[in-house]
XYZ file of C-alpha atoms in Angstrom:
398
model
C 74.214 146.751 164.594
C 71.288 144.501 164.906
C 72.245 142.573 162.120
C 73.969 139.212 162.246
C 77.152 139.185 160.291
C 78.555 135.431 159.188
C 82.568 134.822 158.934
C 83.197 132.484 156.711
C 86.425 130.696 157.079
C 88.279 127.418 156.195
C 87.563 125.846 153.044
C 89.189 122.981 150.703
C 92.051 124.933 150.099
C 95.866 124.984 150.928
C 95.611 128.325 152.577
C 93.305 127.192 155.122
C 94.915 127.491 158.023
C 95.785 131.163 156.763
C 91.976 131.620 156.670
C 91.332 130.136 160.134
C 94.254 132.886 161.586
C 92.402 135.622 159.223
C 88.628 134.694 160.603
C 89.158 134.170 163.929
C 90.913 137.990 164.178
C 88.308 139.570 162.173
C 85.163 138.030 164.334
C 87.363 139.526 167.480
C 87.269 142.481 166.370
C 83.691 142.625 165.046
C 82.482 141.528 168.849
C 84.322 144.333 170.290
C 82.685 146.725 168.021
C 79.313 144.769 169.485
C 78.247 143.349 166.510
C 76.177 140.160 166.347
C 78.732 137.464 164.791
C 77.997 133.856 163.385
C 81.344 131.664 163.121
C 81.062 129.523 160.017
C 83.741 127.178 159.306
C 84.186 125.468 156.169
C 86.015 121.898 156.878
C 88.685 120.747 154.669
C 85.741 118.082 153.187
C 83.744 120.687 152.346
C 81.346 120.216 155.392
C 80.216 123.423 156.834
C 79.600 124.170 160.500
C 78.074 126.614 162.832
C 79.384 126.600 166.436
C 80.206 129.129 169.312
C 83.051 127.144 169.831
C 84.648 127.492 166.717
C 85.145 131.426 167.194
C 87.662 130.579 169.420
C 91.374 130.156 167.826
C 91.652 127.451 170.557
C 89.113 125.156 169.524
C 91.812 124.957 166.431
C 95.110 124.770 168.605
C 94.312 122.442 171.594
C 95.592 118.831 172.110
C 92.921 116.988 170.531
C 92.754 117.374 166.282
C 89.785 119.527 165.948
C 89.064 117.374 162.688
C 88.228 114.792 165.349
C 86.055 117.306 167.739
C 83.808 117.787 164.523
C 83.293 114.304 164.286
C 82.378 113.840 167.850
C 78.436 114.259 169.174
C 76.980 117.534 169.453
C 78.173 118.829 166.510
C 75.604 119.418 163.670
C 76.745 120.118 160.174
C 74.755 122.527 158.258
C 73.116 122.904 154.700
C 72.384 126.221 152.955
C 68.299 126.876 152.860
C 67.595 127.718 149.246
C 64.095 128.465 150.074
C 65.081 130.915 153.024
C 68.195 132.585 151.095
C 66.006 135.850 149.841
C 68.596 138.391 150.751
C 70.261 136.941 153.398
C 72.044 133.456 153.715
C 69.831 131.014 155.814
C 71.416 127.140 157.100
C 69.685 124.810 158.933
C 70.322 121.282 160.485
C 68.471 117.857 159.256
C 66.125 115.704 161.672
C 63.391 116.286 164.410
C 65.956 118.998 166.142
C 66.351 121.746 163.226
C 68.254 124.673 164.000
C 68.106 127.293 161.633
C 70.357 130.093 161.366
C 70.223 133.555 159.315
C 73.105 135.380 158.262
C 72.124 138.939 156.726
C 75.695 139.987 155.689
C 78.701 137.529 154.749
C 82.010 138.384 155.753
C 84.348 136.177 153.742
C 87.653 134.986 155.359
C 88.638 132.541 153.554
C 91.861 132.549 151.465
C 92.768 130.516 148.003
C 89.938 128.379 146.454
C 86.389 128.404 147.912
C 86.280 132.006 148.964
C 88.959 134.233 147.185
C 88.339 132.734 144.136
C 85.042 134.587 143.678
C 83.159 130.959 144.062
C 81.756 132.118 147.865
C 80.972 135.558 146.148
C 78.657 134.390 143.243
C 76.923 132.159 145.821
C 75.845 135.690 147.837
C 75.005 137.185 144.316
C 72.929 134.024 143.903
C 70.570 134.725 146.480
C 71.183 138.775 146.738
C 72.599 138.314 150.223
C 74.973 141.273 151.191
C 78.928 140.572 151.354
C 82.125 142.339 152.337
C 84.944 142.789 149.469
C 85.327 142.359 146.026
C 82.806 140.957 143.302
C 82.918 137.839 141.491
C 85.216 139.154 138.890
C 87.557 140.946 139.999
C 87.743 138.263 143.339
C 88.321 135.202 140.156
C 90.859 137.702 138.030
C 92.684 138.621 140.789
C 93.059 134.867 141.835
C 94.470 133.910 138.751
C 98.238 135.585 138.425
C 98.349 135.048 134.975
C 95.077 136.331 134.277
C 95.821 139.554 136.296
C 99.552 139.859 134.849
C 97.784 139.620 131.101
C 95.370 142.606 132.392
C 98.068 145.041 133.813
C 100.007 143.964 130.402
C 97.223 145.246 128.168
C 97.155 148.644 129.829
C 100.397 148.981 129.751
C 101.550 148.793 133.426
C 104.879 147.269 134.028
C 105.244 143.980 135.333
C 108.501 141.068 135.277
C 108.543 138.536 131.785
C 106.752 135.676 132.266
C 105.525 132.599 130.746
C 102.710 130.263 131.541
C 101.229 126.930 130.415
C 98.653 123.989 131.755
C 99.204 120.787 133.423
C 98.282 119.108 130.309
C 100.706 120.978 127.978
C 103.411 120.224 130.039
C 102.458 116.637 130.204
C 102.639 117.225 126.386
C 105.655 118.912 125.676
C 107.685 118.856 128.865
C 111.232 119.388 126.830
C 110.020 122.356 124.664
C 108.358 124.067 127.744
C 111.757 123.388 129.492
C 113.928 124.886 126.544
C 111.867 127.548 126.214
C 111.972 128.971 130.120
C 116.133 128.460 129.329
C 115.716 130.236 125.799
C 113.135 133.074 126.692
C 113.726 134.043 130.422
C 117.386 135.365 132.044
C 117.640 133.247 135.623
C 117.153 133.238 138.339
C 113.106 132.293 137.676
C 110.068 132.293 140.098
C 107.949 129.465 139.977
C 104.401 129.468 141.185
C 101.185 127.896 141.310
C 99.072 130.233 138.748
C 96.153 130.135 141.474
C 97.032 130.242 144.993
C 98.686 132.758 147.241
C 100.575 132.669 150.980
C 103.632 131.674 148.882
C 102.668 127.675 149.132
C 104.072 126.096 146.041
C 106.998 128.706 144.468
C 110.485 128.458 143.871
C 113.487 130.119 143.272
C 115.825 128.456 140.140
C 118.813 129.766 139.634
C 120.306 127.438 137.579
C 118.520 125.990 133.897
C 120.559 123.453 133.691
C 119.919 121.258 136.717
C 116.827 118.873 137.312
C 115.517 121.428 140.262
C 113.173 123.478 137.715
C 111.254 120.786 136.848
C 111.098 119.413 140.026
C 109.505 122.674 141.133
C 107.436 123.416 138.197
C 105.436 119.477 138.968
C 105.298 120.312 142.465
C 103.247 123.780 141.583
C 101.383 121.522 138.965
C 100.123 119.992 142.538
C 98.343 122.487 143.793
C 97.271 124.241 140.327
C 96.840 123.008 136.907
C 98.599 126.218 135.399
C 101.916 127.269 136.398
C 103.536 131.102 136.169
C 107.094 131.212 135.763
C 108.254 134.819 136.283
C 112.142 136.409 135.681
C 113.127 137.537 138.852
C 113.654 141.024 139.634
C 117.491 141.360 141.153
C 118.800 142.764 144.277
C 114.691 143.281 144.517
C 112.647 144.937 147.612
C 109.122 143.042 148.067
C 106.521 146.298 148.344
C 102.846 146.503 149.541
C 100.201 149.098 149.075
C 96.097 148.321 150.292
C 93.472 149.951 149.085
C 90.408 150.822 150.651
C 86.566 151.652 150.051
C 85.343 152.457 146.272
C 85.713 155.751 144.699
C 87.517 157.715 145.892
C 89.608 155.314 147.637
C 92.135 155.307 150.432
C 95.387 154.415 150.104
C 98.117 152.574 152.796
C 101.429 153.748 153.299
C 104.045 151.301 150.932
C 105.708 148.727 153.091
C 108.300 146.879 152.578
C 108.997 142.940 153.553
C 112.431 141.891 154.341
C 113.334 138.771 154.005
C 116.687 136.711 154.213
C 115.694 133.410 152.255
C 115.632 132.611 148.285
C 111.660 133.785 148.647
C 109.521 135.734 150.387
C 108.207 131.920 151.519
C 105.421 130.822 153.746
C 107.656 130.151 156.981
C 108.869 133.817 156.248
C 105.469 135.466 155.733
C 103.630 133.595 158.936
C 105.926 131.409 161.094
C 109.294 132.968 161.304
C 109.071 135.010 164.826
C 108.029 138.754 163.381
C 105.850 137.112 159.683
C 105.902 140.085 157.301
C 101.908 139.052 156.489
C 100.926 139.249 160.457
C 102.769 142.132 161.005
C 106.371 141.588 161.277
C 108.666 143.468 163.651
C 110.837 146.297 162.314
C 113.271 144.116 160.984
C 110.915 142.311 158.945
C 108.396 144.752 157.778
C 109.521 148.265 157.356
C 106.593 151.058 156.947
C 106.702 153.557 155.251
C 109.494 151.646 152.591
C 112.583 153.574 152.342
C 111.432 154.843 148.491
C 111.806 158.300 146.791
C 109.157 160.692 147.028
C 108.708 160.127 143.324
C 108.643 156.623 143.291
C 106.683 156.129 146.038
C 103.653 158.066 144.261
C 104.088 156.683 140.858
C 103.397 153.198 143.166
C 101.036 154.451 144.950
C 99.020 156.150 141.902
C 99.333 152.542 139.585
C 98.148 150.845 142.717
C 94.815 152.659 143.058
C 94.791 152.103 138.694
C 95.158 148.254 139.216
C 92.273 148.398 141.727
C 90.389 150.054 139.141
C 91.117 148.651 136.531
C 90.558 144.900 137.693
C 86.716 146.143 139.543
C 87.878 145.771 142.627
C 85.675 147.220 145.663
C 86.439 146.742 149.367
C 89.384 145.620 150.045
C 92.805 144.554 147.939
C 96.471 144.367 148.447
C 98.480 145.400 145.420
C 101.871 144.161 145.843
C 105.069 145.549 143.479
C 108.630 144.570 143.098
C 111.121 146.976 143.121
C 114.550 147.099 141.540
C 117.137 148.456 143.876
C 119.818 148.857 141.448
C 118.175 149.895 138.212
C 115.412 152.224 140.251
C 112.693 149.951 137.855
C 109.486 148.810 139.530
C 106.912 145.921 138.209
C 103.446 145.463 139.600
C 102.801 142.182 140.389
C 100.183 140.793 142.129
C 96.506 141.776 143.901
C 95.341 140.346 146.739
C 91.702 140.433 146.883
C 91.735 139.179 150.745
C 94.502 139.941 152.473
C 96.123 137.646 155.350
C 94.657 139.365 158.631
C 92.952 142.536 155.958
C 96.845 143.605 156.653
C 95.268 145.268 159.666
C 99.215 146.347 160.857
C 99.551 148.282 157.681
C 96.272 150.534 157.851
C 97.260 150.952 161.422
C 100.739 152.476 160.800
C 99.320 154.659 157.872
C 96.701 155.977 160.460
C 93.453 154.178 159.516
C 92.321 151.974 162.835
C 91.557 148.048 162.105
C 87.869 148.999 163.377
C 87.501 151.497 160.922
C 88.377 149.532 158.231
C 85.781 146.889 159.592
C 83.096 149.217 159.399
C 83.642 151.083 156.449
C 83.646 147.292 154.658
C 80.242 146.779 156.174
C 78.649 149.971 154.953
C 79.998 149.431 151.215
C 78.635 146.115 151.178
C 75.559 147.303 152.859
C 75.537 150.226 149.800
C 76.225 147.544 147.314
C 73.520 145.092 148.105
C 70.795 148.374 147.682
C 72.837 149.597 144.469
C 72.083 146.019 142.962
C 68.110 145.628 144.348
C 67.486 148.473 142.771
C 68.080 147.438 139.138
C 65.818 145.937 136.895
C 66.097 142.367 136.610
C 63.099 141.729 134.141
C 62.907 142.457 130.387
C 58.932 142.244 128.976
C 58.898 140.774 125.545
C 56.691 138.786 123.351
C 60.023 136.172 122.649
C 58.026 133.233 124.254
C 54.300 133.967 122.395
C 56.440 134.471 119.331
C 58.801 131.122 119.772
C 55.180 129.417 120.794
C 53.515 130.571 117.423
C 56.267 129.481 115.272
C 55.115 126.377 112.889
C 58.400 124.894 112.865
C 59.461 125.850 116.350
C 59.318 122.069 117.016
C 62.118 121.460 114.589
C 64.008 124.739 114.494
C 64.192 125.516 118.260
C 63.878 121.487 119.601
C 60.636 122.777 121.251
């Protein structure tokens, strides 16, 4: 445990207080297992900082906006070494006082854009520096709900009618896009940013015919410049399964959010006393879900698929939606960072938060060795032969 381990948390993105909740548990708990933990915070500006302080939930809670504690003396803001970064992640400060600081494993926290999205991943890949979670790819498909939905289409995996389009196309064609949702999809409709997650940005329409789906669809355009509108799935229970490790991998018990607004919503998921996504009560989050033996293993066996299927390693949270009148179940999204690594859930299916802590560490530990040992250089005679080349000048603009 001699290694210093880096949350990352914050970020330009919507979910960001979500991510300061998520990385302020996780370094907790990392400390208690006695491991050597570096709080960086990633300002809604982009700025990054490295401070004791800021492993502290209060720092973020107390009177004074901590926006304007960052902006106060004392605080340095840090900048990523590109010389240092050889396997590791190495920031220092500017001016006669450098500090430098080296982070040999990355422990991302950070939810939506700027972390989830696969962006903080390729940065690690960049420089070989170990990290906890899923890769680039499957961290960017997973973001993307189209993207993902298009996927578990192609392999034939149930999941609710939807349509999709840009910003730019609805600019274009607002009243065709509008027809079409009445033509194509049977209401009530779901309407979400393509690429963001804690529920920020979607509606419920029940009704075509009224000004409130367009409303809805150019508020998601706010936060995304691709919109998902999904059929909803009616009278519909909201299920949950995690997956752990690589292969094999370890599976959570199903639960099962219950919620009494329109939408599993952000107020339901984090502020409403019991928040299905920190937890919940009994009345809010029921483990295991009240499912058939049969239908809780078909679930269960298409949620370790998706994981598969999309590369994911780590950590994910597959979430379905189940039809409790037709017995019909639709996969529909992955979470490649879950709010709080859904730390309840593993609990009540038997697997202790700390052991999923350190069984993330080791697999990105094992990762980072997997990938140093291949070959990263080809020997060829391209350059001699593009050098020799009369007309190279011409042909390849040499």
């Amino acid at each position: 445990m001699n290694q210093t381990i880096g949350v990352f948390f914050g970020s330009r993105s919507p979910e960001h207080d979500v991510s300061i909740v998520t990385g302020e548990f996780v370094m907790r708990r990392l400390r208690d297992l006695n491991y050597r933990v570096v709080p960086v915070y990633i300002g809604k500006d982009g700025q990054w900082y490295i401070q004791e302080q800021l492993g502290k939930l209060k720092f973020f809670t107390n009177d004074a906006s901590f926006s304007e504690q960052l902006a106060g003396s004392g605080w340095n803001r840090f900048y990523l070494d590109l010389e240092a970064s050889r396997g590791k992640l190495a920031f220092c400060t500017k001016g006669w006082r450098k500090r430098t600081v080296e982070i040999d494993l990355v422990f991302p926290t950070v939810h939506g854009s700027g972390g989830e999205d696969g962006t903080l991943q390729g940065l690690c890949e960049m420089f070989q520096a170990p990290y906890v979670g899923c890769e680039v790819a499957a961290s960017a498909v997973a973001m993307d709900k189209v993207l993902t939905k298009l996927i578990l289409q192609g392999a034939g995996i149930p999941t609710a009618k939807f349509i999709f389009f840009t910003k730019a196309e609805f600019n274009r064609e607002r009243a065709a896009i509008l027809a079409r949702l009445r033509r194509e999809l049977n209401y009530p409709v779901i309407v979400k940013p393509a690429r963001l997650g804690s529920s920020i940005g979607v509606a419920k329409i029940a009704d075509p015919d009224t000004d409130a789906l367009a409303t809805s669809i150019e508020v998601a355009l706010q936060y995304d410049h691709k919109v998902l509108i999904e059929q909803a799935i009616e009278p519909v229970a909201d299920l949950t399964v995690c997956v752990l490790g690589t292969e094999p991998v370890r599976l959570s018990l199903i639960q099962q959010s219950v919620f009494s607004r329109a939408v599993l919503d952000f107020t339901a998921k984090y502020l409403e006393e019991g928040g299905t996504q920190l937890g919940g009560k009994d009345t809010s989050v029921v483990i295991p879900a009240p499912l058939s033996p049969e239908v809780t293993e078909a679930i269960s066996e298409v949620a370790r698929k998706i994981f598969r299927l999309l590369g994911c390693s780590g950590i994910a949270r597959v979430d379905f939606l189940y039809n409790q009148k037709t017995g019909e179940w639709f996969a529909n999204e992955v979470n490649t960072l879950p709010g709080t690594l859904y730390h309840h859930l593993w609990e009540r299916s038997g697997v202790p938060f700390d052991e999923v802590l350190q069984t993330l560490i080791k697999l990105a530990a094992e990762r980072a060795l997997e990938r140093r040992r291949l070959v990263y250089s080809f020997p060829s005679q391209l350059l001699t032969a593009a050098g020799s080349l009369k007309l190279a000048g011409n042909k390849l603009g040499l």
